[in-house]
Short mmCIF file of C-alpha atoms in Angstrom, two decimals:
data_model
loop_
_atom_site.label_atom_id
_atom_site.label_comp_id
_atom_site.label_asym_id
_atom_site.label_seq_id
_atom_site.Cartn_x
_atom_site.Cartn_y
_atom_site.Cartn_z
CA UNK A 1 99.79 -112.59 207.84
CA UNK A 2 100.11 -113.25 204.01
CA UNK A 3 97.49 -116.08 202.72
CA UNK A 4 99.03 -119.49 201.62
CA UNK A 5 96.69 -120.02 199.21
CA UNK A 6 95.03 -117.89 196.58
CA UNK A 7 93.37 -118.18 193.06
CA UNK A 8 93.98 -114.39 192.19
CA UNK A 9 96.21 -114.30 189.16
CA UNK A 10 99.69 -112.36 189.23
CA UNK A 11 99.35 -108.70 187.52
CA UNK A 12 101.40 -109.51 184.85
CA UNK A 13 99.33 -112.68 183.94
CA UNK A 14 96.28 -110.55 184.13
CA UNK A 15 97.87 -107.80 181.95
CA UNK A 16 98.76 -110.09 179.03
CA UNK A 17 95.55 -112.12 179.40
CA UNK A 18 93.61 -108.87 178.75
CA UNK A 19 95.93 -107.94 176.00
CA UNK A 20 95.30 -111.34 174.37
CA UNK A 21 91.54 -111.04 174.94
CA UNK A 22 91.37 -107.56 173.14
CA UNK A 23 93.28 -109.10 170.01
CA UNK A 24 90.76 -112.20 169.97
CA UNK A 25 87.79 -109.60 170.21
CA UNK A 26 89.02 -107.08 167.62
CA UNK A 27 91.11 -109.15 165.15
CA UNK A 28 90.47 -112.94 165.41
CA UNK A 29 86.39 -112.89 165.94
CA UNK A 30 85.54 -110.48 163.19
CA UNK A 31 87.54 -112.74 160.83
CA UNK A 32 86.26 -116.20 162.28
CA UNK A 33 83.50 -117.06 159.62
CA UNK A 34 85.46 -115.85 156.65
CA UNK A 35 88.43 -118.11 157.20
CA UNK A 36 86.28 -120.87 158.47
CA UNK A 37 84.55 -121.00 154.89
CA UNK A 38 87.64 -120.35 153.10
CA UNK A 39 89.42 -123.43 154.80
CA UNK A 40 92.83 -121.70 154.45
CA UNK A 41 95.66 -120.89 156.64
CA UNK A 42 94.80 -117.28 157.97
CA UNK A 43 98.27 -115.63 157.04
CA UNK A 44 97.18 -111.99 157.50
CA UNK A 45 95.86 -112.79 160.89
CA UNK A 46 99.13 -114.65 162.11
CA UNK A 47 101.20 -111.71 160.63
CA UNK A 48 98.85 -109.13 162.51
CA UNK A 49 99.61 -111.36 165.77
CA UNK A 50 103.42 -111.16 165.07
CA UNK A 51 103.31 -107.60 164.45
CA UNK A 52 101.71 -106.82 167.92
CA UNK A 53 104.27 -109.44 169.69
CA UNK A 54 101.71 -112.24 170.23
CA UNK A 55 103.60 -114.62 167.87
CA UNK A 56 107.09 -114.76 169.12
CA UNK A 57 108.99 -117.25 170.81
CA UNK A 58 109.69 -114.57 173.46
CA UNK A 59 106.02 -114.33 174.58
CA UNK A 60 105.79 -118.05 174.69
CA UNK A 61 108.86 -118.39 176.77
CA UNK A 62 107.90 -115.33 179.21
CA UNK A 63 104.46 -116.69 179.96
CA UNK A 64 105.46 -120.58 180.03
CA UNK A 65 108.28 -119.52 182.88
CA UNK A 66 106.18 -117.28 184.92
CA UNK A 67 105.79 -118.31 188.38
CA UNK A 68 102.03 -119.62 188.58
CA UNK A 69 102.08 -122.06 185.53
CA UNK A 70 98.97 -120.57 184.23
CA UNK A 71 100.19 -117.59 182.15
CA UNK A 72 100.23 -119.39 178.96
CA UNK A 73 97.14 -121.22 179.65
CA UNK A 74 95.19 -118.09 179.69
CA UNK A 75 96.77 -117.09 176.64
CA UNK A 76 95.55 -120.46 174.73
CA UNK A 77 91.81 -119.71 176.76
CA UNK A 78 91.48 -116.29 175.36
CA UNK A 79 92.47 -116.91 171.66
CA UNK A 80 90.50 -119.92 171.42
CA UNK A 81 87.42 -117.75 172.92
CA UNK A 82 88.08 -115.88 169.80
CA UNK A 83 87.99 -118.67 167.27
CA UNK A 84 89.39 -122.08 167.38
CA UNK A 85 90.45 -122.25 164.09
CA UNK A 86 92.58 -119.10 163.64
CA UNK A 87 93.91 -119.60 167.29
CA UNK A 88 95.28 -122.90 166.34
CA UNK A 89 96.90 -121.58 163.17
CA UNK A 90 98.59 -119.19 165.68
CA UNK A 91 99.24 -121.32 168.18
CA UNK A 92 100.24 -124.96 166.58
CA UNK A 93 103.84 -123.71 166.22
CA UNK A 94 103.80 -124.01 170.07
CA UNK A 95 103.65 -127.97 169.74
CA UNK A 96 106.93 -128.28 167.59
CA UNK A 97 108.45 -125.56 169.83
CA UNK A 98 107.35 -127.48 172.96
CA UNK A 99 109.11 -130.60 171.39
CA UNK A 100 111.90 -128.71 170.81
CA UNK A 101 112.48 -126.85 174.07
CA UNK A 102 111.72 -129.85 176.33
CA UNK A 103 114.07 -132.28 174.30
CA UNK A 104 116.52 -130.27 172.46
CA UNK A 105 119.99 -129.22 173.37
CA UNK A 106 120.63 -125.68 173.89
CA UNK A 107 122.22 -125.23 170.79
CA UNK A 108 119.27 -126.89 168.68
CA UNK A 109 116.81 -124.53 170.58
CA UNK A 110 119.00 -121.36 169.69
CA UNK A 111 119.41 -122.53 166.11
CA UNK A 112 115.74 -123.88 165.37
CA UNK A 113 113.06 -121.97 167.57
CA UNK A 114 113.51 -118.37 165.93
CA UNK A 115 113.00 -120.53 162.63
CA UNK A 116 109.88 -121.81 163.83
CA UNK A 117 108.13 -118.43 163.95
CA UNK A 118 110.24 -116.03 161.38
CA UNK A 119 109.79 -112.48 161.78
CA UNK A 120 107.04 -109.89 161.53
CA UNK A 121 106.70 -109.10 157.62
CA UNK A 122 108.18 -112.55 157.00
CA UNK A 123 106.20 -115.18 159.66
CA UNK A 124 106.61 -118.74 159.33
CA UNK A 125 104.97 -121.91 161.13
CA UNK A 126 106.36 -125.10 162.42
CA UNK A 127 104.98 -128.43 162.64
CA UNK A 128 105.05 -131.46 164.86
CA UNK A 129 104.81 -134.79 162.98
CA UNK A 130 103.86 -137.96 165.09
CA UNK A 131 100.52 -139.71 163.81
CA UNK A 132 100.48 -141.93 160.92
CA UNK A 133 97.55 -143.80 158.88
CA UNK A 134 98.27 -146.82 161.31
CA UNK A 135 99.85 -144.93 164.43
CA UNK A 136 97.41 -142.58 165.85
CA UNK A 137 96.82 -143.06 169.59
CA UNK A 138 99.29 -146.15 169.23
CA UNK A 139 102.67 -143.94 168.96
CA UNK A 140 104.67 -147.28 169.33
CA UNK A 141 103.31 -148.30 165.88
CA UNK A 142 105.22 -145.50 164.12
CA UNK A 143 106.78 -146.92 160.87
CA UNK A 144 108.46 -144.01 159.70
CA UNK A 145 112.06 -145.04 159.88
CA UNK A 146 115.52 -143.16 160.44
CA UNK A 147 118.49 -144.91 159.50
CA UNK A 148 121.95 -143.43 160.04
CA UNK A 149 124.44 -143.10 157.06
CA UNK A 150 127.45 -142.91 159.21
CA UNK A 151 129.78 -142.31 156.09
CA UNK A 152 127.94 -139.08 155.55
CA UNK A 153 126.86 -138.21 159.04
CA UNK A 154 123.43 -137.78 157.80
CA UNK A 155 120.02 -139.27 158.96
CA UNK A 156 117.85 -140.70 156.24
CA UNK A 157 114.06 -140.58 156.77
CA UNK A 158 111.68 -142.46 154.88
CA UNK A 159 107.37 -142.58 155.89
CA UNK A 160 104.13 -140.81 155.80
CA UNK A 161 103.00 -138.76 158.52
CA UNK A 162 99.09 -137.71 158.60
CA UNK A 163 97.06 -135.01 160.65
CA UNK A 164 100.15 -132.94 160.93
CA UNK A 165 98.90 -129.42 161.63
CA UNK A 166 100.78 -126.96 159.37
CA UNK A 167 102.09 -130.21 157.78
CA UNK A 168 104.03 -129.47 154.46
CA UNK A 169 103.57 -125.50 154.88
CA UNK A 170 105.93 -125.33 157.71
CA UNK A 171 109.34 -123.77 157.90
CA UNK A 172 110.39 -126.42 160.29
CA UNK A 173 109.20 -129.98 160.92
CA UNK A 174 109.71 -131.93 163.73
CA UNK A 175 109.57 -135.77 162.99
CA UNK A 176 108.87 -138.61 165.16
CA UNK A 177 110.57 -141.88 163.68
CA UNK A 178 111.56 -145.28 164.61
CA UNK A 179 115.24 -145.92 164.73
CA UNK A 180 116.88 -149.34 163.85
CA UNK A 181 120.69 -148.58 165.11
CA UNK A 182 121.45 -152.23 164.29
CA UNK A 183 119.47 -155.43 163.61
CA UNK A 184 117.02 -156.14 166.44
CA UNK A 185 117.20 -153.07 168.50
CA UNK A 186 114.14 -150.58 168.01
CA UNK A 187 113.53 -147.00 169.34
CA UNK A 188 112.26 -143.95 168.81
CA UNK A 189 113.60 -140.16 168.45
CA UNK A 190 112.39 -137.04 167.01
CA UNK A 191 114.42 -135.17 164.22
CA UNK A 192 114.45 -131.67 162.96
CA UNK A 193 114.01 -131.15 159.42
CA UNK A 194 115.00 -127.62 158.00
CA UNK A 195 113.25 -125.69 155.56
CA UNK A 196 114.20 -126.74 151.87
CA UNK A 197 114.97 -130.33 152.72
CA UNK A 198 114.96 -132.33 149.66
CA UNK A 199 112.38 -135.29 149.72
CA UNK A 200 109.77 -133.66 152.25
CA UNK A 201 106.72 -132.68 150.59
CA UNK A 202 102.95 -132.20 151.48
CA UNK A 203 100.59 -135.05 150.66
CA UNK A 204 96.90 -134.64 150.99
CA UNK A 205 95.13 -131.75 152.64
CA UNK A 206 92.45 -132.67 154.84
CA UNK A 207 89.03 -131.04 154.58
CA UNK A 208 87.93 -131.02 158.14
CA UNK A 209 84.55 -131.02 160.02
CA UNK A 210 85.65 -128.02 162.13
CA UNK A 211 89.09 -125.90 162.96
CA UNK A 212 88.86 -125.36 159.26
CA UNK A 213 90.93 -122.18 159.15
CA UNK A 214 93.88 -124.62 160.52
CA UNK A 215 95.80 -126.45 157.95
CA UNK A 216 96.08 -130.24 158.34
CA UNK A 217 97.98 -132.52 156.04
CA UNK A 218 99.97 -135.50 155.36
CA UNK A 219 103.67 -135.12 155.15
CA UNK A 220 105.44 -137.50 152.96
CA UNK A 221 109.42 -138.23 153.64
CA UNK A 222 111.13 -139.77 150.49
CA UNK A 223 114.78 -140.29 151.60
CA UNK A 224 115.05 -137.28 153.59
CA UNK A 225 118.52 -136.50 154.56
CA UNK A 226 119.37 -134.31 157.56
CA UNK A 227 122.82 -133.58 159.21
CA UNK A 228 123.33 -136.04 162.12
CA UNK A 229 123.42 -133.41 164.66
CA UNK A 230 119.52 -132.83 164.01
CA UNK A 231 118.32 -135.83 166.13
CA UNK A 232 116.48 -133.94 168.83
CA UNK A 233 118.44 -133.92 172.09
CA UNK A 234 121.61 -134.56 170.51
CA UNK A 235 123.56 -137.71 169.55
CA UNK A 236 124.64 -138.55 172.96
CA UNK A 237 121.44 -138.71 174.67
CA UNK A 238 119.90 -140.49 171.77
CA UNK A 239 122.60 -143.26 172.20
CA UNK A 240 121.89 -143.45 175.85
CA UNK A 241 118.02 -144.10 175.02
CA UNK A 242 118.88 -146.62 172.45
CA UNK A 243 121.42 -148.52 174.79
CA UNK A 244 118.66 -148.48 177.40
CA UNK A 245 116.28 -150.04 174.75
CA UNK A 246 118.89 -152.45 173.46
CA UNK A 247 118.75 -153.64 177.26
CA UNK A 248 115.21 -154.01 177.20
CA UNK A 249 114.30 -151.30 179.45
CA UNK A 250 111.45 -149.22 179.19
CA UNK A 251 112.68 -145.50 178.18
CA UNK A 252 111.14 -142.91 180.71
CA UNK A 253 109.29 -140.92 178.36
CA UNK A 254 109.34 -141.20 174.34
CA UNK A 255 109.89 -137.88 172.70
CA UNK A 256 106.40 -137.66 171.38
CA UNK A 257 104.53 -138.93 174.59
CA UNK A 258 106.82 -136.38 176.53
CA UNK A 259 105.59 -133.83 174.18
CA UNK A 260 101.99 -134.59 174.65
CA UNK A 261 102.02 -134.72 178.21
CA UNK A 262 103.68 -131.21 178.48
CA UNK A 263 100.87 -129.85 175.94
CA UNK A 264 97.87 -131.67 177.56
CA UNK A 265 96.91 -128.73 180.03
CA UNK A 266 96.85 -126.27 177.03
CA UNK A 267 94.71 -128.30 174.88
CA UNK A 268 92.32 -128.37 178.16
CA UNK A 269 92.64 -124.35 177.78
CA UNK A 270 91.80 -124.58 174.14
CA UNK A 271 88.62 -126.54 174.72
CA UNK A 272 87.95 -124.25 177.84
CA UNK A 273 88.00 -120.98 175.59
CA UNK A 274 85.66 -122.64 172.83
CA UNK A 275 83.33 -123.79 175.90
CA UNK A 276 83.15 -120.07 177.41
CA UNK A 277 82.72 -118.28 173.95
CA UNK A 278 79.51 -120.73 173.52
CA UNK A 279 78.13 -120.36 176.80
CA UNK A 280 78.46 -116.44 176.88
CA UNK A 281 76.71 -116.25 173.54
CA UNK A 282 73.73 -118.63 174.74
CA UNK A 283 73.84 -116.67 177.84
CA UNK A 284 73.19 -113.15 175.97
CA UNK A 285 70.74 -114.95 173.58
CA UNK A 286 68.57 -116.19 176.62
CA UNK A 287 68.69 -112.76 177.90
CA UNK A 288 67.47 -110.80 174.89
CA UNK A 289 65.14 -113.60 172.92
CA UNK A 290 61.47 -113.56 173.93
CA UNK A 291 58.84 -116.22 173.29
CA UNK A 292 55.31 -116.40 174.85
CA UNK A 293 55.91 -112.97 176.07
CA UNK A 294 59.05 -113.62 178.33
CA UNK A 295 62.54 -113.59 177.84
CA UNK A 296 63.74 -117.40 177.33
CA UNK A 297 66.33 -117.29 180.17
CA UNK A 298 63.18 -116.97 182.44
CA UNK A 299 62.10 -120.61 181.57
CA UNK A 300 63.47 -123.19 183.84
CA UNK A 301 64.64 -125.44 181.34
CA UNK A 302 66.68 -122.75 179.93
CA UNK A 303 68.01 -121.38 183.14
CA UNK A 304 69.08 -124.82 184.07
CA UNK A 305 70.96 -125.32 180.89
CA UNK A 306 72.88 -122.36 181.59
CA UNK A 307 73.57 -123.21 185.44
CA UNK A 308 75.11 -126.77 184.04
CA UNK A 309 77.30 -125.09 181.36
CA UNK A 310 78.74 -122.51 183.63
CA UNK A 311 79.45 -125.13 186.73
CA UNK A 312 81.20 -127.49 184.14
CA UNK A 313 83.29 -124.66 182.52
CA UNK A 314 84.25 -123.35 186.13
CA UNK A 315 85.29 -126.76 187.00
CA UNK A 316 87.40 -127.45 184.08
CA UNK A 317 89.07 -124.16 184.50
CA UNK A 318 90.08 -125.61 188.19
CA UNK A 319 91.61 -128.73 186.46
CA UNK A 320 93.43 -127.01 183.99
CA UNK A 321 94.74 -124.56 186.13
CA UNK A 322 95.86 -127.32 188.65
CA UNK A 323 97.62 -129.27 185.54
CA UNK A 324 99.37 -125.96 184.60
CA UNK A 325 100.59 -125.27 188.25
CA UNK A 326 101.64 -128.68 188.69
CA UNK A 327 103.93 -128.94 185.70
CA UNK A 328 105.27 -125.67 186.44
CA UNK A 329 106.36 -126.73 189.73
CA UNK A 330 107.62 -130.12 188.72
CA UNK A 331 105.02 -131.81 190.79
CA UNK A 332 104.45 -135.42 189.44
CA UNK A 333 101.27 -136.14 187.70
CA UNK A 334 100.49 -139.17 189.84
CA UNK A 335 97.08 -139.36 189.27
CA UNK A 336 97.49 -138.33 185.44
CA UNK A 337 96.16 -134.86 186.18
CA UNK A 338 97.30 -133.63 182.87
CA UNK A 339 95.21 -136.06 181.10
CA UNK A 340 92.05 -135.43 183.55
CA UNK A 341 92.25 -131.61 182.45
CA UNK A 342 92.56 -132.54 178.80
CA UNK A 343 89.37 -135.13 179.05
CA UNK A 344 87.01 -133.05 181.05
CA UNK A 345 87.80 -129.84 179.32
CA UNK A 346 87.48 -131.62 175.65
CA UNK A 347 83.94 -133.33 176.67
CA UNK A 348 82.88 -130.06 178.38
CA UNK A 349 83.33 -128.18 175.04
CA UNK A 350 81.23 -130.54 173.16
CA UNK A 351 78.53 -130.50 175.87
CA UNK A 352 78.43 -126.84 176.31
CA UNK A 353 78.43 -126.04 172.34
CA UNK A 354 75.65 -128.77 171.83
CA UNK A 355 73.75 -127.05 174.46
CA UNK A 356 74.31 -123.66 173.19
CA UNK A 357 72.86 -124.62 169.77
CA UNK A 358 69.71 -126.17 171.82
CA UNK A 359 69.02 -122.61 173.45
CA UNK A 360 69.37 -120.70 170.33
CA UNK A 361 67.27 -123.33 168.76
CA UNK A 362 67.02 -123.18 164.80
CA UNK A 363 69.04 -120.10 164.90
CA UNK A 364 71.81 -121.95 166.42
CA UNK A 365 72.00 -124.46 163.52
CA UNK A 366 72.57 -122.09 161.05
CA UNK A 367 75.83 -120.28 160.22
CA UNK A 368 74.54 -117.11 160.39
CA UNK A 369 75.16 -117.66 164.45
CA UNK A 370 78.66 -118.76 165.67
CA UNK A 371 77.39 -121.48 168.01
CA UNK A 372 77.11 -123.52 164.95
CA UNK A 373 81.07 -123.18 164.03
CA UNK A 374 81.96 -123.55 167.73
CA UNK A 375 80.26 -127.05 167.95
CA UNK A 376 81.98 -128.11 165.03
CA UNK A 377 85.37 -126.90 166.30
CA UNK A 378 84.75 -128.36 169.84
CA UNK A 379 84.66 -132.09 168.62
CA UNK A 380 88.41 -132.13 167.77
CA UNK A 381 89.33 -131.85 171.32
CA UNK A 382 88.09 -134.89 172.26
CA UNK A 383 90.42 -136.49 169.48
CA UNK A 384 93.66 -134.87 168.83
CA UNK A 385 96.46 -135.16 171.20
CA UNK A 386 94.96 -138.21 172.67
CA UNK A 387 91.21 -139.54 172.14
CA UNK A 388 89.06 -139.37 175.17
CA UNK A 389 89.34 -143.07 175.29
CA UNK A 390 93.18 -142.78 175.43
CA UNK A 391 93.15 -140.10 178.30
CA UNK A 392 90.61 -142.56 180.32
CA UNK A 393 93.15 -145.56 179.86
CA UNK A 394 95.98 -143.29 180.96
CA UNK A 395 94.17 -141.98 184.21
CA UNK A 396 93.03 -145.67 184.99
CA UNK A 397 96.62 -147.01 184.65
CA UNK A 398 97.70 -144.30 187.06
CA UNK A 399 95.05 -144.88 189.54
CA UNK A 400 95.38 -148.70 189.75
CA UNK A 401 98.93 -149.15 188.69
CA UNK A 402 97.60 -152.17 186.50
CA UNK A 403 98.36 -152.71 182.50
CA UNK A 404 94.91 -151.69 181.35
CA UNK A 405 94.26 -152.32 177.84
#
């Protein structure tokens, strides 16, 4: 009789996971320190990923659509095991692609998904622009404004986005804006801004604590005009959403929040990859380093650290896999399981990388050893796509049904 429950990965997922692991080991890791120091987008690595078929919309679609729901999650974990900054440069296009895939019309997906990735030899990236100087966790406070010019059948966008991964260097930008179709009626929508659109420019490029190989910048929109058809989801869906807003109903899911909910398990997988990399390095170090005539791994204080690190990593993987499986099988996140995965994974990454430095001692605090970089990279996971505090708020509301503030 066939078992009804199994944690074994399908053969096709294992094959892709191992292939991505080899790329992370052979291509990403050797370049990690260099691009962290340069604080630049690692275009040669992205190009290499495109050449081998790792940076393509087809792979994303294939792995996102496989039956277990864990395929794409394993891709994220392995790449971030290689290096978080480079991995984010390779995979950040997926956030804009997820917004397009989950909210766009078939025509929009067909037209714009290939443009987000480009082709080998001419690789491109995409950016999802939601956060603003006064609207980070509070997506409802977005001030970037979209006004419809009926005579020209164009949308006119004005505002400033911040903390946008690939912002300003992207071929395609997906921009969240507040829309006022008439006085007193306010809603939100996302818009596709094509390459070369006048009025879109890069503002400040941020110098960051970690993930420094990933480009993060402001995006300035100054009377940006785009065709009316480029509202994400199409005009009919947009008008239905605005009608609900006019009647005072809460929309089922704003475009930005729908995108974040879809991607939170993948952020958990990113953090998991970094945590695992730091743990493995600390484990190897503890089994080789000698002090007082013994391997430091023989000391209970070090062994207990490794035990706690490994236990939290494995528990994280179960939360992330569960969220991925639930999403793939259309199971409702009734207890905010996506947020649980992201919360626990991000805080595990910070904990594990901190303990890895402690195990390495003075060596761990230097840039000669990779756990220092991993520690800097880990912190972002408790911040972006919803801070740990916001995840707890989401989970608390889901559990109690109360309007927790």
